Coordinates of C-alpha atoms in Angstrom, one line a residue:
M1 CA 110.2 99.3 65.9
K2 CA 106.9 100.2 65.8
K3 CA 105.5 96.9 65.7
D4 CA 108.6 96.1 68.5
F5 CA 107.5 99.1 70.1
Y6 CA 104.3 98.0 71.2
Q7 CA 104.8 93.7 71.0
A8 CA 106.1 95.5 73.9
I9 CA 103.6 97.2 75.8
T10 CA 101.8 95.3 75.2
K11 CA 103.1 92.7 76.2
R12 CA 103.9 95.0 79.8
I13 CA 100.1 96.3 80.1
A14 CA 99.9 91.1 80.1
S15 CA 101.8 91.1 83.0
S16 CA 100.2 93.5 84.6
I17 CA 96.6 92.9 84.2
L18 CA 97.7 89.7 85.7
V19 CA 99.0 90.5 88.9
L20 CA 96.4 93.3 89.3
F21 CA 93.9 90.4 88.9
L22 CA 95.8 87.9 91.4
L23 CA 96.1 90.5 93.8
V24 CA 92.5 91.9 93.8
T25 CA 91.3 87.6 93.5
F26 CA 94.0 87.0 97.0
I27 CA 92.1 90.7 98.9
F28 CA 88.6 88.7 97.9
L29 CA 89.1 84.9 98.7
L30 CA 90.8 87.2 102.4
V31 CA 88.6 89.7 103.6
R32 CA 85.4 86.8 103.0
L33 CA 86.7 83.8 104.9
A34 CA 87.6 85.7 106.8
P35 CA 85.6 85.0 110.0
G36 CA 83.3 87.6 111.5
D37 CA 79.2 88.9 109.4
P38 CA 79.9 92.4 108.4
A39 CA 75.9 92.9 108.8
Q40 CA 76.3 91.8 111.8
K41 CA 76.5 95.7 111.6
Y42 CA 73.5 96.4 111.3
I43 CA 70.7 94.1 113.0
S44 CA 70.4 93.8 116.5
P45 CA 69.2 91.4 118.9
K46 CA 65.9 92.7 119.1
L47 CA 65.2 92.3 116.0
S48 CA 63.6 89.0 114.2
Q49 CA 65.7 85.9 112.1
Q50 CA 63.7 87.3 109.9
L51 CA 65.0 90.8 108.7
S52 CA 67.9 89.7 109.8
E53 CA 68.3 87.4 106.7
K54 CA 66.7 89.8 104.9
V55 CA 69.3 92.1 105.5
T56 CA 72.1 90.0 104.8
K57 CA 70.4 89.0 101.2
S58 CA 69.7 92.1 100.7
F59 CA 74.1 92.8 101.1
G60 CA 74.2 89.8 98.9
L61 CA 75.7 87.3 101.9
D62 CA 73.8 84.6 101.7
Q63 CA 75.9 83.3 98.0
P64 CA 77.8 81.4 97.6
I65 CA 81.7 82.8 97.5
Y66 CA 82.5 82.1 93.8
T67 CA 78.8 83.5 93.4
Q68 CA 80.3 86.6 95.2
Y69 CA 83.6 87.0 93.0
I70 CA 81.7 86.2 89.6
S71 CA 78.9 89.6 90.1
F72 CA 82.0 91.0 91.9
V73 CA 83.8 90.8 88.8
K74 CA 81.3 91.8 86.2
N75 CA 80.6 94.9 88.4
I76 CA 84.0 95.5 88.0
L77 CA 84.4 95.6 84.4
T78 CA 81.2 98.7 84.7
G79 CA 83.2 100.7 86.9
D80 CA 80.6 99.5 90.0
F81 CA 81.9 98.8 93.6
G82 CA 78.3 99.1 94.6
I83 CA 77.2 100.8 98.7
S84 CA 79.8 100.9 101.1
Y85 CA 77.9 98.6 104.6
N86 CA 79.4 101.3 106.9
Y87 CA 78.6 105.1 104.7
R88 CA 76.0 103.8 103.3
K89 CA 76.8 105.3 99.7
P90 CA 78.3 104.5 96.8
V91 CA 81.3 103.0 97.1
F92 CA 82.8 105.3 94.7
E93 CA 80.9 108.6 95.9
V94 CA 83.1 108.1 99.6
V95 CA 86.6 106.7 97.2
K96 CA 87.1 110.1 94.4
D97 CA 87.6 112.2 97.9
Y98 CA 90.3 110.3 100.1
F99 CA 92.1 109.6 96.1
L100 CA 92.3 113.2 95.5
F101 CA 94.2 114.3 99.2
T102 CA 96.6 111.0 98.3
L103 CA 97.1 112.7 94.6
I104 CA 98.3 116.3 96.1
F105 CA 99.0 115.2 98.9
S106 CA 102.2 112.3 97.0
S107 CA 102.1 113.8 94.0
I108 CA 104.6 116.8 96.3
S109 CA 105.9 114.2 98.7
F110 CA 106.3 112.9 94.6
I111 CA 108.2 115.9 93.9
I112 CA 109.8 116.8 97.3
Q113 CA 111.3 113.1 96.8
L114 CA 113.3 113.8 92.9
L115 CA 114.7 116.7 94.4
L116 CA 116.2 116.0 97.2
G117 CA 117.8 113.1 95.9
Y118 CA 118.5 115.1 93.0
F119 CA 120.3 117.4 95.1
L120 CA 122.2 115.9 96.8
A121 CA 123.8 113.0 95.3
K122 CA 125.1 115.9 92.8
Y123 CA 126.8 117.0 95.2
A124 CA 128.0 114.4 97.6
Y125 CA 129.1 113.3 93.9
N126 CA 130.9 116.8 93.0
K127 CA 132.4 116.0 96.6
R128 CA 132.8 112.3 96.1
G129 CA 135.3 109.6 97.9
K130 CA 135.8 112.9 100.9
F131 CA 134.4 112.7 104.2
I132 CA 130.8 114.3 103.4
D133 CA 129.8 112.1 100.5
K134 CA 130.8 109.1 102.8
L135 CA 128.6 110.8 105.4
F136 CA 125.7 111.5 103.1
S137 CA 125.5 107.6 102.5
N138 CA 126.1 106.7 105.8
L139 CA 123.2 108.7 106.4
S140 CA 121.1 107.0 103.0
I141 CA 120.7 103.7 104.1
I142 CA 119.7 104.4 107.7
A143 CA 117.1 106.6 107.1
F144 CA 115.6 104.4 104.3
S145 CA 115.9 101.4 107.3
L146 CA 113.8 103.5 109.4
P147 CA 110.6 102.6 109.9
T148 CA 107.8 104.9 109.2
F149 CA 106.0 104.9 112.3
V150 CA 108.4 105.3 114.1
V151 CA 109.6 108.4 112.2
G152 CA 106.2 109.5 112.6
L153 CA 106.3 109.3 116.2
I154 CA 109.4 110.2 116.7
L155 CA 108.3 113.9 114.9
V156 CA 104.8 113.9 116.1
Y157 CA 106.7 113.7 120.4
V158 CA 109.3 115.9 120.4
F159 CA 108.0 119.0 117.6
A160 CA 103.8 118.5 118.4
V161 CA 104.0 117.2 122.3
K162 CA 107.0 118.7 123.3
L163 CA 107.5 121.3 121.1
N164 CA 104.6 122.4 120.0
I165 CA 105.9 123.7 116.8
F166 CA 103.7 121.8 114.8
P167 CA 99.6 120.0 114.9
T168 CA 99.3 117.2 115.6
S169 CA 97.4 115.2 113.7
G170 CA 94.8 116.8 111.3
I171 CA 94.9 118.8 108.0
N172 CA 93.7 121.7 109.3
T173 CA 92.9 123.6 112.5
I174 CA 89.3 123.8 113.8
F175 CA 88.8 127.3 114.5
K176 CA 89.3 127.2 110.2
D177 CA 86.0 128.7 109.4
D178 CA 87.5 132.0 111.5
L179 CA 90.2 131.8 109.3
S180 CA 91.0 134.0 106.2
F181 CA 92.2 132.6 103.0
I182 CA 96.2 132.7 103.0
E183 CA 95.4 132.1 107.1
N184 CA 93.6 128.3 105.4
I185 CA 96.8 128.1 103.8
F186 CA 99.2 128.7 106.7
D187 CA 97.4 126.6 109.1
H188 CA 96.5 123.7 106.4
S189 CA 100.5 123.9 105.0
L190 CA 101.5 123.7 108.9
H191 CA 99.6 120.8 109.1
L192 CA 101.3 118.8 106.3
I193 CA 104.9 119.9 107.7
L194 CA 105.4 116.3 109.5
P195 CA 103.6 114.3 107.1
M196 CA 104.9 114.9 104.6
I197 CA 108.7 114.3 105.6
T198 CA 107.8 111.0 107.7
L199 CA 106.7 109.5 103.5
S200 CA 109.2 111.8 102.1
Y201 CA 112.5 110.5 104.0
A202 CA 112.8 107.1 102.5
G203 CA 112.2 108.1 99.2
A204 CA 114.8 110.6 99.1
A205 CA 117.3 108.2 100.8
V206 CA 116.8 106.3 98.1
F207 CA 116.6 108.9 95.3
F208 CA 119.5 109.7 96.8
K209 CA 121.6 106.7 96.9
Y210 CA 120.9 105.2 93.7
L211 CA 121.5 108.4 91.6
R212 CA 125.4 108.8 93.5
D213 CA 126.4 105.5 92.7
N214 CA 124.9 106.0 89.0
L215 CA 126.4 108.5 89.2
I216 CA 130.3 107.1 90.0
S217 CA 129.2 104.0 87.6
V218 CA 129.0 105.7 84.4
E219 CA 132.0 108.1 85.4
N220 CA 134.0 104.7 85.3
S221 CA 132.7 104.2 81.7
A222 CA 135.0 104.6 78.9
F223 CA 132.8 107.0 77.4
I224 CA 133.3 109.2 79.3
T225 CA 137.2 109.7 79.6
S226 CA 137.1 109.4 76.2
L227 CA 134.9 112.5 76.3
R228 CA 137.1 114.3 79.2
A229 CA 140.5 113.4 76.4
N230 CA 138.4 115.0 73.4
G231 CA 138.2 119.1 75.4
F232 CA 134.4 118.4 76.4
I233 CA 133.9 120.0 79.8
E234 CA 132.6 119.1 82.5
K235 CA 129.9 121.3 82.3
E236 CA 128.4 119.9 79.0
I237 CA 130.2 115.9 79.7
F238 CA 127.4 115.8 82.7
K239 CA 123.8 117.3 81.8
N240 CA 124.8 115.8 78.1
H241 CA 126.1 112.4 78.9
L242 CA 126.7 111.5 82.5
L243 CA 123.2 112.0 83.9
P244 CA 120.9 110.9 81.5
N245 CA 122.6 107.2 81.8
A246 CA 122.6 107.5 85.5
I247 CA 119.5 108.3 85.6
Q248 CA 117.7 105.6 83.7
P249 CA 118.3 102.7 86.1
L250 CA 116.3 105.2 88.5
I251 CA 113.3 105.7 86.4
S252 CA 111.7 102.5 87.3
I253 CA 112.8 102.8 91.3
A254 CA 110.6 106.6 90.5
G255 CA 107.5 104.8 89.4
I256 CA 107.1 101.9 92.1
E257 CA 107.1 104.3 94.4
F258 CA 105.1 107.4 92.8
G259 CA 102.0 104.2 92.1
V260 CA 102.7 103.1 95.7
L261 CA 101.8 106.3 96.6
L262 CA 99.2 106.9 95.1
G263 CA 97.7 103.8 96.3
G264 CA 98.0 105.4 99.7
A265 CA 100.7 105.9 102.3
L266 CA 98.5 103.9 104.8
L267 CA 101.1 104.2 107.3
T268 CA 101.8 108.1 107.3
E269 CA 97.8 108.3 107.0
V270 CA 96.9 106.6 110.3
I271 CA 99.7 108.3 112.2
F272 CA 98.8 111.9 111.4
S273 CA 94.7 110.7 111.0
L274 CA 94.8 111.8 107.2
P275 CA 91.8 111.9 105.0
G276 CA 93.6 109.0 102.1
M277 CA 93.1 106.2 101.1
G278 CA 95.6 104.4 103.3
R279 CA 93.2 105.9 106.6
L280 CA 90.3 104.3 103.7
T281 CA 91.5 100.8 103.6
V282 CA 92.3 100.7 107.2
N283 CA 89.3 102.5 108.1
A284 CA 87.8 99.5 105.3
I285 CA 88.8 96.9 106.7
F286 CA 88.5 97.3 110.1
N287 CA 84.8 97.5 109.5
R288 CA 85.0 94.5 107.4
D289 CA 83.1 97.4 103.9
F290 CA 83.4 94.7 101.3
P291 CA 83.1 96.8 98.7
L292 CA 84.5 99.3 99.6
V293 CA 88.0 96.6 100.8
T294 CA 87.5 95.3 96.8
A295 CA 87.8 100.0 95.4
C296 CA 90.9 100.8 97.7
T297 CA 92.7 97.3 96.8
F298 CA 92.4 97.5 93.4
I299 CA 92.4 101.5 92.8
A300 CA 96.0 101.2 94.8
G301 CA 96.8 98.2 91.6
F302 CA 95.0 100.2 89.1
M303 CA 97.4 103.5 90.3
M304 CA 100.6 100.8 90.4
I305 CA 99.7 100.0 86.8
I306 CA 99.5 103.4 85.1
S307 CA 103.1 104.4 87.1
N308 CA 104.9 102.1 85.9
L309 CA 104.0 101.5 83.2
A310 CA 104.7 105.7 82.3
A311 CA 107.6 104.1 83.5
D312 CA 108.4 101.4 81.5
L313 CA 107.9 104.3 78.1
I314 CA 109.9 107.6 79.6
K315 CA 112.2 103.9 79.4
I316 CA 111.2 103.3 76.2
K317 CA 112.1 107.0 74.6
M318 CA 115.1 107.9 76.2
D319 CA 117.1 104.7 75.0
K320 CA 116.1 102.6 72.5
R321 CA 118.0 99.1 74.0
F322 CA 115.0 99.2 76.1
I323 CA 112.2 98.0 73.8
K324 CA 114.9 94.5 74.3
E325 CA 113.8 93.4 77.2
L326 CA 110.8 93.5 76.7
I327 CA 110.1 91.8 74.4
N328 CA 113.1 89.3 75.0

């Protein structure tokens, strides 16, 4: 069993690294083959041609594409993504603060999605076949279908512009230095309510729908009928048999969702001007900051790999049969 376990994990890691390699290669080529020269933003028309060439050479942009790529691969193995063109400092110094915000923001959103999806699914399951169950199911489909930017803009227009209940953007007020510690916490919370709703509603709808449908599907299984026939109480059946079997297919989805969140909630962060990885990536693309774009892409892909790997490990621990699915 241990041999199969390590074989499954090795295969999973290898395939994930290949996907990440292809993704980074695609982004690398796409950004560099795009028209324009990022070095031009530092070059004045009044400067000499010799100085212009020196600036371009300092960024390594005078080299062929394949030479730049080989150099990039060597650097990425050592964790060196170079100097940000726009911030004029090492890329990881730029990324770390943005990633910390995304990590906290995404983790809270992920927990909200899981809890909300679970409790709504459990409630709908207990009311299965009734009006409230059908209502929740239809609303979850509508919620998942709504584009994030539409929901975000509607929330801003209604609750920030019209009702003036919540701030429109940012994570704190301009008067934050005059606030006490408790007031600062309240101010941060107030700023993050609308972004948290925007980021969490779709994921909660997905978790609810999958878990609710899985609960009903497992309930119709022969072993659940057998347990009831043998006198097991409903609470014990739900806790020890129904829920564990219904939640297994949801683990992979949870891994993907958490990886996406850690990679950067792009639309939400842009709409609400949040200092996270999504917004940083967009700004890097617009500024043609090659090292920063590459680093953001690599981190997003790496987070996706880690979250999916963690999901697979959990599934293996819960169900040994999953090992055979990985190695076959």
